Coordinates of C-alpha atoms in Angstrom, one line a residue:
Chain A
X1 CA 169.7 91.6 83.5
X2 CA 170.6 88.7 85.7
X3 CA 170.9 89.3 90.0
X4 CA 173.4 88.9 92.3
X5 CA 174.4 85.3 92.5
X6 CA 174.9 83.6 95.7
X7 CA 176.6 80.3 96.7
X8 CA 175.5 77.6 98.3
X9 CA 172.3 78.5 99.3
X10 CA 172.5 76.8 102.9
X11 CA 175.5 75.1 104.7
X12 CA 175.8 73.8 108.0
X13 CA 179.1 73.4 109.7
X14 CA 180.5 72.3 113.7
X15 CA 181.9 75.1 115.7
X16 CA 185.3 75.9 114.8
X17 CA 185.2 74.8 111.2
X18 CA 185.7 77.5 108.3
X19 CA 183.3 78.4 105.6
X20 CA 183.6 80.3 102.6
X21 CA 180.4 82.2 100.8
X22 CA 180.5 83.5 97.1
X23 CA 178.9 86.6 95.2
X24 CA 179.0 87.1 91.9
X25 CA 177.4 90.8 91.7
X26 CA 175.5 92.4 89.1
X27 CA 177.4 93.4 85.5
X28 CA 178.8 96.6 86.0
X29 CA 177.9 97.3 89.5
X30 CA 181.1 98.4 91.2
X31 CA 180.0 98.9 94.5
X32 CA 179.5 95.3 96.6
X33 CA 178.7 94.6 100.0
X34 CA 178.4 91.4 102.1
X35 CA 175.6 91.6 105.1
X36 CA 175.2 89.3 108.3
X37 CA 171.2 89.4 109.1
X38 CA 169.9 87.6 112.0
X39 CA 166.6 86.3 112.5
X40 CA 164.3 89.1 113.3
X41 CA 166.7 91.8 113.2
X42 CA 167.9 93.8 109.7
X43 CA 171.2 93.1 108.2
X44 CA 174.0 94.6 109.4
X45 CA 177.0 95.9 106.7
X46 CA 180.1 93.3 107.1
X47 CA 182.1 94.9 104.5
X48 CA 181.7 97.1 101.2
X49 CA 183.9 97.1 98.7
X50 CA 184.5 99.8 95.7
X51 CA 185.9 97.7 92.5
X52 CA 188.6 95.7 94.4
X53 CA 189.3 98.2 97.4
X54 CA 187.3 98.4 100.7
X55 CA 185.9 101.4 101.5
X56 CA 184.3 100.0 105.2
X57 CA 185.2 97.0 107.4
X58 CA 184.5 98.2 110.5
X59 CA 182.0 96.0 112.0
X60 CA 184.0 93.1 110.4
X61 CA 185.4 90.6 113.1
X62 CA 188.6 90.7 111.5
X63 CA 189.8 87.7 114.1
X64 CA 187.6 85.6 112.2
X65 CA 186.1 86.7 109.2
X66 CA 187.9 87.8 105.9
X67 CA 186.9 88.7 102.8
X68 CA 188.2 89.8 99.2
X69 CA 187.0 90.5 95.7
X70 CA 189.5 89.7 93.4
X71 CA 189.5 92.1 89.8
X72 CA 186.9 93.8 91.1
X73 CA 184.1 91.5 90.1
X74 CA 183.2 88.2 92.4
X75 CA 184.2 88.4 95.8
X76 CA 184.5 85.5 98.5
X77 CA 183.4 85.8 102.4
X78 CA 185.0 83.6 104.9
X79 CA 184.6 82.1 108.3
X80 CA 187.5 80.9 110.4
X81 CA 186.7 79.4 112.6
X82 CA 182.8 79.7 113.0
X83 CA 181.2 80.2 116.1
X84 CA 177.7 79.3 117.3
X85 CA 176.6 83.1 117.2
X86 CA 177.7 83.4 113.3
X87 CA 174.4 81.3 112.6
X88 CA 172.9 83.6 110.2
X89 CA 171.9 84.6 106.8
X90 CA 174.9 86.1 104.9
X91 CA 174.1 88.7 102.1
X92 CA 175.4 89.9 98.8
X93 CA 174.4 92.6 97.6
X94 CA 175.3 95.3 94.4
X95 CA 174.2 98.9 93.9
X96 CA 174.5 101.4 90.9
X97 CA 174.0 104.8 90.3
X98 CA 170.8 105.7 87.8
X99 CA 170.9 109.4 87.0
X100 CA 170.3 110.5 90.7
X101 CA 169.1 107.3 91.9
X102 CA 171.1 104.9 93.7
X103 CA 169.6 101.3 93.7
X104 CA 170.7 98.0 95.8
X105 CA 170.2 94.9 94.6
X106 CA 170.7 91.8 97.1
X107 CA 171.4 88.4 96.3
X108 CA 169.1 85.3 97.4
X109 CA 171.6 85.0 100.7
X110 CA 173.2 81.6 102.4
X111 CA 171.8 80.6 105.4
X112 CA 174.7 79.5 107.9
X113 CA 173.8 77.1 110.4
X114 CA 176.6 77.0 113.2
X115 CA 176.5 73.4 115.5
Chain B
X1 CA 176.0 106.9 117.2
X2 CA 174.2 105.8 114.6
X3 CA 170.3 105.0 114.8
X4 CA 167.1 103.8 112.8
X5 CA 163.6 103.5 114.3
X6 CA 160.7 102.1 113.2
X7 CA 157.9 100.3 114.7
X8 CA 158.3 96.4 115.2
X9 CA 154.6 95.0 113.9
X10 CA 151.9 96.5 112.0
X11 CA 148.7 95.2 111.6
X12 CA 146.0 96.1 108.5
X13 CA 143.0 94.9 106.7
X14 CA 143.1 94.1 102.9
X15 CA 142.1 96.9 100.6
X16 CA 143.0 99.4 103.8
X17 CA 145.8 102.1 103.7
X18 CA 149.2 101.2 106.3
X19 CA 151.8 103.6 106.6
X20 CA 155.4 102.9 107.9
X21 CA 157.1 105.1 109.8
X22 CA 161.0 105.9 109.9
X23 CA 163.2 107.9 112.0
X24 CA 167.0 108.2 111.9
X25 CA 170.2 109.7 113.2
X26 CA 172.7 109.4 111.1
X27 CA 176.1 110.6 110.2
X28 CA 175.7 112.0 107.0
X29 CA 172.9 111.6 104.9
X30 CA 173.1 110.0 101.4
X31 CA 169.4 108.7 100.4
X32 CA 166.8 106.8 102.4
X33 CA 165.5 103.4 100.9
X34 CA 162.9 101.2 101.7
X35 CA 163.0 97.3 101.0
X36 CA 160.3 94.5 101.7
X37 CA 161.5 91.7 102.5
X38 CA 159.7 88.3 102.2
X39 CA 159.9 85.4 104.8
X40 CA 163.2 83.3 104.1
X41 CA 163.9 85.7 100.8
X42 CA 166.5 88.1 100.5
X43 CA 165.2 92.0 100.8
X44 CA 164.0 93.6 97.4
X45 CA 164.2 97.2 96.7
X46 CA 161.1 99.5 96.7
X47 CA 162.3 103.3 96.8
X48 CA 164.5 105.5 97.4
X49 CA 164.5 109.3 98.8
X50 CA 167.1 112.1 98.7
X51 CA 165.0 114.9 98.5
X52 CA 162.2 116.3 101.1
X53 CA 158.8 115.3 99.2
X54 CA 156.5 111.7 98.2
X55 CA 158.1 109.5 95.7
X56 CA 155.3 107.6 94.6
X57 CA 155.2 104.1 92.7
X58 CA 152.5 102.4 91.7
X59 CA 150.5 101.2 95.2
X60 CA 154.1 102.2 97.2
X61 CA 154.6 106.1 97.9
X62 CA 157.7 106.8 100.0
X63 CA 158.2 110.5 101.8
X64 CA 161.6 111.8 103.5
X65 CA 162.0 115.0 105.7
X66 CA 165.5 115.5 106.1
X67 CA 165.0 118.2 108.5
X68 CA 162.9 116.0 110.7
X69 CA 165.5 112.9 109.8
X70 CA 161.9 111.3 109.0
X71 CA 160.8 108.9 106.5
X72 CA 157.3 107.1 106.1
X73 CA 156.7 103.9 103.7
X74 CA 152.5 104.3 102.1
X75 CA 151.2 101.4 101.2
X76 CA 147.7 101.4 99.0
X77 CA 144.9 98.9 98.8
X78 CA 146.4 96.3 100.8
X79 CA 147.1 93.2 99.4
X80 CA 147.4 89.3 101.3
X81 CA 150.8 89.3 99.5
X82 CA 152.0 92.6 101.6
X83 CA 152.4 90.2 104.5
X84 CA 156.0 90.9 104.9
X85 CA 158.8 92.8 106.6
X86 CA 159.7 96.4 105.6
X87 CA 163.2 97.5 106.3
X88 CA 164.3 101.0 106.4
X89 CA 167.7 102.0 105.7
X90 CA 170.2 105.2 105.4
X91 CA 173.2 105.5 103.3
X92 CA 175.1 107.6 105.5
X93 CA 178.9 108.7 105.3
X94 CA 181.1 107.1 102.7
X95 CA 177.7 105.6 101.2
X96 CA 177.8 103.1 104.1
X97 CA 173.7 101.3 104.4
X98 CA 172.9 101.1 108.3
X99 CA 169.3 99.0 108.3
X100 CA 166.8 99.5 110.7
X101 CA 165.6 96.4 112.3
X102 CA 162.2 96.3 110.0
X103 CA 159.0 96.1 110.0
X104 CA 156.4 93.0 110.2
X105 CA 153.3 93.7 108.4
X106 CA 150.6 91.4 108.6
X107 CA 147.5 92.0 106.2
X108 CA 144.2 90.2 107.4
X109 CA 141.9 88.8 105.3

């Protein structure tokens, strides 16, 4: 089956300009979540959605940063306006339930470089 | 609050044995999973606990203590290509992932 799609890859951007990120996660995985991981450190959960409804936002900078998944399927992160501490790699990532099992499945990320 | 501990850097020799520890506090408890993650590449899934016992896999073996909120990755005959990092992570309440800050293993030749 094919991954999580992520896109672009890499953008760089001047304070105070916005950004947008898009998933596309696996077929049939309802649950999708967008991470923030700094160098060195592990990601940290932005948001997670269930279909088209969040189910945790809380360590979303809602000032700033938005995000929605429209249908229930591809969702969209954005970034307005960035700052220099947003420099980061932002991750998608998909999980589904197998029998008992639950399994995450992360996208190839976009690396955000914040001038 | 909500915490995940595990050592910073491991060193080990190829062919040897390494094993990763993991300690939590979480609210609620919903699975323990353990990712490697590569240099510049996104993390990639290696197990996942619920249960108290070893989940084994190949040259990975994973073991959770819920009691102990304890987890410990096993890696087997080393390879160069284990160079990596190795996250630890809990879904906790309302199936929320809280990461710990990984991992970097370094195999020597």
């Amino acid at each position: 089956e094919a991954g999580v799609a992520q896109s672009p890859r890499y953008k760089i951007i001047e304070k105070r300009q916005s950004v947008a990120f898009w998933c596309n996660p696996i077929s049939g995985h309802a649950t999708l979540y967008w991470y923030q991981q700094i160098l060195g450190q592990g990601p940290k959960l932005l948001i997670q959605f269930q279909n088209n409804g969040v189910v945790d936002d809380s360590q979303l900078p809602k000032d700033r940063f938005s995000a929605e998944r429209l249908k229930g399927v591809d969702s969209t992160l954005k970034i307005q306006p960035a700052k220099l501490e947003d420099s980061a790699v932002y991750l998608c990532a998909s999980s589904v339930l197998r029998g008992l099992k639950y399994e995450q499945y992360f996208g190839p990320g976009t690396r955000l470089t914040v001038t | 609050g909500q915490n995940i501990d595990q050592p910073t850097e491991m060193t080990a020799t190829e062919g040897a044995i390494v094993q990763i520890n993991c300690t939590y506090q979480t609210s609620g408890f919903n699975g323990l999973f353990w990712y490697q993650q590569h240099a510049g590449e996104a993390p990639t899934f290696l197990s996942y606990n619920v249960l108290d016992g070893l989940e084994e896999k190949g040259r990975f073996s994973s073991f959770l203590s819920r009691s102990k909120g304890y987890s410990y990755l096993l890696l087997k005959e080393l390879q160069m290509k284990d160079s990596a990092s190795y996250l630890c992570a809990v879904r906790a309440r309302t199936y929320k992932y809280i990461f710990g800050t990984g991992t970097r293993l370094k195999v020597l030749a």
